PDB file of N, CA and C in Angstrom:
ATOM      1  N   MET F   1      94.950 307.457  28.483  1.00  0.00           N
ATOM      2  CA  MET F   1      94.281 308.735  28.661  1.00  0.00           C
ATOM      3  C   MET F   1      93.078 308.853  27.527  1.00  0.00           C
ATOM      4  N   PHE F   2      93.451 308.696  26.329  1.00  0.00           N
ATOM      5  CA  PHE F   2      92.488 308.991  25.310  1.00  0.00           C
ATOM      6  C   PHE F   2      92.126 307.560  24.805  1.00  0.00           C
ATOM      7  N   GLU F   3      90.696 307.268  24.874  1.00  0.00           N
ATOM      8  CA  GLU F   3      90.098 305.996  24.383  1.00  0.00           C
ATOM      9  C   GLU F   3      89.397 306.299  23.024  1.00  0.00           C
ATOM     10  N   THR F   4      89.022 305.153  22.318  1.00  0.00           N
ATOM     11  CA  THR F   4      88.196 305.453  21.129  1.00  0.00           C
ATOM     12  C   THR F   4      86.856 305.737  21.437  1.00  0.00           C
ATOM     13  N   ILE F   5      86.183 306.313  20.416  1.00  0.00           N
ATOM     14  CA  ILE F   5      84.780 306.745  20.658  1.00  0.00           C
ATOM     15  C   ILE F   5      84.027 305.510  20.571  1.00  0.00           C
ATOM     16  N   GLY F   6      83.106 305.494  21.734  1.00  0.00           N
ATOM     17  CA  GLY F   6      82.184 304.327  21.840  1.00  0.00           C
ATOM     18  C   GLY F   6      80.736 304.594  21.268  1.00  0.00           C
ATOM     19  N   MET F   7      79.816 303.752  21.310  1.00  0.00           N
ATOM     20  CA  MET F   7      78.526 304.057  20.999  1.00  0.00           C
ATOM     21  C   MET F   7      77.841 305.124  21.701  1.00  0.00           C
ATOM     22  N   PRO F   8      77.907 305.321  23.003  1.00  0.00           N
ATOM     23  CA  PRO F   8      77.175 306.248  23.619  1.00  0.00           C
ATOM     24  C   PRO F   8      77.587 307.688  23.061  1.00  0.00           C
ATOM     25  N   GLU F   9      78.886 307.912  23.048  1.00  0.00           N
ATOM     26  CA  GLU F   9      79.493 309.105  22.410  1.00  0.00           C
ATOM     27  C   GLU F   9      78.946 309.363  21.003  1.00  0.00           C
ATOM     28  N   LEU F  10      78.899 308.318  20.152  1.00  0.00           N
ATOM     29  CA  LEU F  10      78.386 308.615  18.737  1.00  0.00           C
ATOM     30  C   LEU F  10      76.783 309.001  18.900  1.00  0.00           C
ATOM     31  N   LEU F  11      76.143 308.303  19.713  1.00  0.00           N
ATOM     32  CA  LEU F  11      74.780 308.636  19.858  1.00  0.00           C
ATOM     33  C   LEU F  11      74.471 310.186  20.219  1.00  0.00           C
ATOM     34  N   VAL F  12      75.374 310.721  21.215  1.00  0.00           N
ATOM     35  CA  VAL F  12      75.285 312.061  21.707  1.00  0.00           C
ATOM     36  C   VAL F  12      75.692 312.949  20.481  1.00  0.00           C
ATOM     37  N   ILE F  13      76.648 312.626  19.766  1.00  0.00           N
ATOM     38  CA  ILE F  13      77.137 313.453  18.466  1.00  0.00           C
ATOM     39  C   ILE F  13      76.101 313.468  17.511  1.00  0.00           C
ATOM     40  N   GLY F  14      75.343 312.283  17.247  1.00  0.00           N
ATOM     41  CA  GLY F  14      74.347 312.255  16.266  1.00  0.00           C
ATOM     42  C   GLY F  14      73.003 313.046  16.654  1.00  0.00           C
ATOM     43  N   LEU F  15      72.631 313.048  18.072  1.00  0.00           N
ATOM     44  CA  LEU F  15      71.517 313.714  18.628  1.00  0.00           C
ATOM     45  C   LEU F  15      71.850 315.158  18.366  1.00  0.00           C
ATOM     46  N   VAL F  16      73.110 315.709  18.721  1.00  0.00           N
ATOM     47  CA  VAL F  16      73.421 316.967  18.609  1.00  0.00           C
ATOM     48  C   VAL F  16      73.211 317.542  17.165  1.00  0.00           C
ATOM     49  N   ALA F  17      73.752 316.742  16.253  1.00  0.00           N
ATOM     50  CA  ALA F  17      73.819 317.150  14.820  1.00  0.00           C
ATOM     51  C   ALA F  17      72.302 317.236  14.310  1.00  0.00           C
ATOM     52  N   VAL F  18      71.404 316.261  14.717  1.00  0.00           N
ATOM     53  CA  VAL F  18      70.022 316.320  14.388  1.00  0.00           C
ATOM     54  C   VAL F  18      69.349 317.637  14.901  1.00  0.00           C
ATOM     55  N   LEU F  19      69.621 317.932  16.051  1.00  0.00           N
ATOM     56  CA  LEU F  19      69.142 319.089  16.687  1.00  0.00           C
ATOM     57  C   LEU F  19      69.675 320.576  16.156  1.00  0.00           C
ATOM     58  N   LEU F  20      70.877 320.528  15.654  1.00  0.00           N
ATOM     59  CA  LEU F  20      71.413 321.581  14.958  1.00  0.00           C
ATOM     60  C   LEU F  20      70.946 321.730  13.495  1.00  0.00           C
ATOM     61  N   PHE F  21      70.846 320.650  12.849  1.00  0.00           N
ATOM     62  CA  PHE F  21      70.683 320.699  11.216  1.00  0.00           C
ATOM     63  C   PHE F  21      69.233 320.428  10.974  1.00  0.00           C
ATOM     64  N   GLY F  22      68.545 319.574  11.873  1.00  0.00           N
ATOM     65  CA  GLY F  22      67.257 319.133  11.494  1.00  0.00           C
ATOM     66  C   GLY F  22      67.231 317.875  10.630  1.00  0.00           C
ATOM     67  N   GLY F  23      66.156 317.240  10.421  1.00  0.00           N
ATOM     68  CA  GLY F  23      65.996 315.872   9.893  1.00  0.00           C
ATOM     69  C   GLY F  23      66.274 316.022   8.316  1.00  0.00           C
ATOM     70  N   SER F  24      65.706 316.911   7.656  1.00  0.00           N
ATOM     71  CA  SER F  24      65.859 317.090   6.239  1.00  0.00           C
ATOM     72  C   SER F  24      67.269 317.431   5.988  1.00  0.00           C
ATOM     73  N   LYS F  25      67.870 318.270   6.594  1.00  0.00           N
ATOM     74  CA  LYS F  25      69.233 318.665   6.289  1.00  0.00           C
ATOM     75  C   LYS F  25      70.181 317.363   6.438  1.00  0.00           C
ATOM     76  N   MET F  26      69.970 316.682   7.448  1.00  0.00           N
ATOM     77  CA  MET F  26      70.701 315.352   7.795  1.00  0.00           C
ATOM     78  C   MET F  26      70.773 314.483   6.469  1.00  0.00           C
ATOM     79  N   ALA F  27      69.443 314.231   6.015  1.00  0.00           N
ATOM     80  CA  ALA F  27      69.263 313.423   4.822  1.00  0.00           C
ATOM     81  C   ALA F  27      69.996 313.943   3.619  1.00  0.00           C
ATOM     82  N   ASP F  28      70.065 315.192   3.314  1.00  0.00           N
ATOM     83  CA  ASP F  28      70.946 315.909   2.376  1.00  0.00           C
ATOM     84  C   ASP F  28      72.396 315.729   2.541  1.00  0.00           C
ATOM     85  N   LEU F  29      72.883 315.797   3.852  1.00  0.00           N
ATOM     86  CA  LEU F  29      74.223 315.751   4.117  1.00  0.00           C
ATOM     87  C   LEU F  29      74.602 314.110   3.922  1.00  0.00           C
ATOM     88  N   GLY F  30      73.815 313.160   4.387  1.00  0.00           N
ATOM     89  CA  GLY F  30      74.050 311.848   4.258  1.00  0.00           C
ATOM     90  C   GLY F  30      74.231 311.461   2.652  1.00  0.00           C
ATOM     91  N   LYS F  31      73.367 311.977   1.863  1.00  0.00           N
ATOM     92  CA  LYS F  31      73.363 311.700   0.570  1.00  0.00           C
ATOM     93  C   LYS F  31      74.633 312.185  -0.189  1.00  0.00           C
ATOM     94  N   GLY F  32      74.954 313.402   0.252  1.00  0.00           N
ATOM     95  CA  GLY F  32      76.286 314.168  -0.314  1.00  0.00           C
ATOM     96  C   GLY F  32      77.530 313.371   0.126  1.00  0.00           C
ATOM     97  N   LEU F  33      77.475 312.822   1.444  1.00  0.00           N
ATOM     98  CA  LEU F  33      78.648 312.123   1.973  1.00  0.00           C
ATOM     99  C   LEU F  33      78.750 310.711   1.172  1.00  0.00           C
ATOM    100  N   GLY F  34      77.517 310.002   1.003  1.00  0.00           N
ATOM    101  CA  GLY F  34      77.637 308.747   0.181  1.00  0.00           C
ATOM    102  C   GLY F  34      78.169 308.868  -1.369  1.00  0.00           C
ATOM    103  N   GLU F  35      77.668 310.079  -1.901  1.00  0.00           N
ATOM    104  CA  GLU F  35      78.208 310.391  -3.273  1.00  0.00           C
ATOM    105  C   GLU F  35      79.590 310.704  -3.271  1.00  0.00           C
ATOM    106  N   GLY F  36      80.145 311.463  -2.151  1.00  0.00           N
ATOM    107  CA  GLY F  36      81.522 311.653  -2.063  1.00  0.00           C
ATOM    108  C   GLY F  36      82.460 310.429  -1.957  1.00  0.00           C
ATOM    109  N   ILE F  37      81.932 309.453  -1.089  1.00  0.00           N
ATOM    110  CA  ILE F  37      82.656 308.301  -0.774  1.00  0.00           C
ATOM    111  C   ILE F  37      82.770 307.514  -2.243  1.00  0.00           C
ATOM    112  N   LYS F  38      81.545 307.460  -2.879  1.00  0.00           N
ATOM    113  CA  LYS F  38      81.443 306.748  -4.093  1.00  0.00           C
ATOM    114  C   LYS F  38      82.438 307.187  -5.115  1.00  0.00           C
ATOM    115  N   ASN F  39      82.608 308.581  -5.276  1.00  0.00           N
ATOM    116  CA  ASN F  39      83.474 309.171  -6.247  1.00  0.00           C
ATOM    117  C   ASN F  39      84.915 309.031  -5.789  1.00  0.00           C
ATOM    118  N   PHE F  40      85.238 309.066  -4.597  1.00  0.00           N
ATOM    119  CA  PHE F  40      86.452 308.791  -3.914  1.00  0.00           C
ATOM    120  C   PHE F  40      86.977 307.394  -4.275  1.00  0.00           C
ATOM    121  N   LYS F  41      86.028 306.482  -4.107  1.00  0.00           N
ATOM    122  CA  LYS F  41      86.489 304.936  -4.388  1.00  0.00           C
ATOM    123  C   LYS F  41      86.826 304.707  -5.799  1.00  0.00           C
ATOM    124  N   SER F  42      85.817 305.415  -6.596  1.00  0.00           N
ATOM    125  CA  SER F  42      86.109 305.151  -8.111  1.00  0.00           C
ATOM    126  C   SER F  42      87.460 305.906  -8.578  1.00  0.00           C
ATOM    127  N   ALA F  43      87.698 306.916  -7.953  1.00  0.00           N
ATOM    128  CA  ALA F  43      88.983 307.577  -8.406  1.00  0.00           C
ATOM    129  C   ALA F  43      90.126 306.847  -7.938  1.00  0.00           C
ATOM    130  N   MET F  44      89.955 306.231  -6.687  1.00  0.00           N
ATOM    131  CA  MET F  44      91.218 305.348  -6.299  1.00  0.00           C
ATOM    132  C   MET F  44      91.422 304.125  -7.062  1.00  0.00           C
ATOM    133  N   LYS F  45      90.311 303.710  -7.747  1.00  0.00           N
ATOM    134  CA  LYS F  45      90.338 302.473  -8.532  1.00  0.00           C
ATOM    135  C   LYS F  45      90.924 302.888  -9.906  1.00  0.00           C
ATOM    136  N   GLY F  46      90.859 304.097 -10.256  1.00  0.00           N
ATOM    137  CA  GLY F  46      91.246 304.650 -11.608  1.00  0.00           C
ATOM    138  C   GLY F  46      90.184 304.584 -12.568  1.00  0.00           C
ATOM    139  N   ASP F  47      88.965 304.491 -12.201  1.00  0.00           N
ATOM    140  CA  ASP F  47      87.881 304.389 -13.141  1.00  0.00           C
ATOM    141  C   ASP F  47      87.616 305.758 -13.541  1.00  0.00           C
ATOM    142  N   SER F  48      86.777 305.867 -14.789  1.00  0.00           N
ATOM    143  CA  SER F  48      86.623 307.166 -15.331  1.00  0.00           C
ATOM    144  C   SER F  48      85.543 307.717 -14.363  1.00  0.00           C
ATOM    145  N   ASP F  49      84.818 308.928 -14.840  1.00  0.00           N
ATOM    146  CA  ASP F  49      83.896 309.666 -13.999  1.00  0.00           C
ATOM    147  C   ASP F  49      82.711 308.712 -14.015  1.00  0.00           C
ATOM    148  N   PRO F  50      82.059 308.235 -12.902  1.00  0.00           N
ATOM    149  CA  PRO F  50      80.980 307.491 -12.806  1.00  0.00           C
ATOM    150  C   PRO F  50      79.575 308.157 -13.353  1.00  0.00           C
ATOM    151  N   HIS F  51      79.653 309.509 -13.526  1.00  0.00           N
ATOM    152  CA  HIS F  51      78.428 310.107 -13.972  1.00  0.00           C
ATOM    153  C   HIS F  51      78.645 310.449 -15.494  1.00  0.00           C
ATOM    154  N   GLU F  52      79.740 310.014 -16.057  1.00  0.00           N
ATOM    155  CA  GLU F  52      80.030 310.226 -17.507  1.00  0.00           C
ATOM    156  C   GLU F  52      79.189 309.186 -18.430  1.00  0.00           C
ATOM    157  N   LYS F  53      78.584 309.593 -19.485  1.00  0.00           N
ATOM    158  CA  LYS F  53      77.772 308.673 -20.236  1.00  0.00           C
ATOM    159  C   LYS F  53      78.733 308.281 -21.409  1.00  0.00           C
ATOM    160  N   VAL F  54      78.695 307.108 -21.784  1.00  0.00           N
ATOM    161  CA  VAL F  54      79.478 306.600 -23.031  1.00  0.00           C
ATOM    162  C   VAL F  54      78.948 306.847 -24.284  1.00  0.00           C
TER     163      VAL F  54
END
C-alpha cells in the first residue's frame, strides 16, 4: 500500500517549497540544515564544539 517516495514526488515537494518560501529563503534553509547536520555528526563522534577556537 505505502511505497517509498520516488523522484517525481521529491520534485513536486521541492517545487512547492520553492513557491512557498522563495529562492533566497531556500538557500538560508539549506545552509542551516547543513550546519545542523555537521554539528550533529561532530556531536556523535564526541568531538568538541566545531566553532570553538583553541
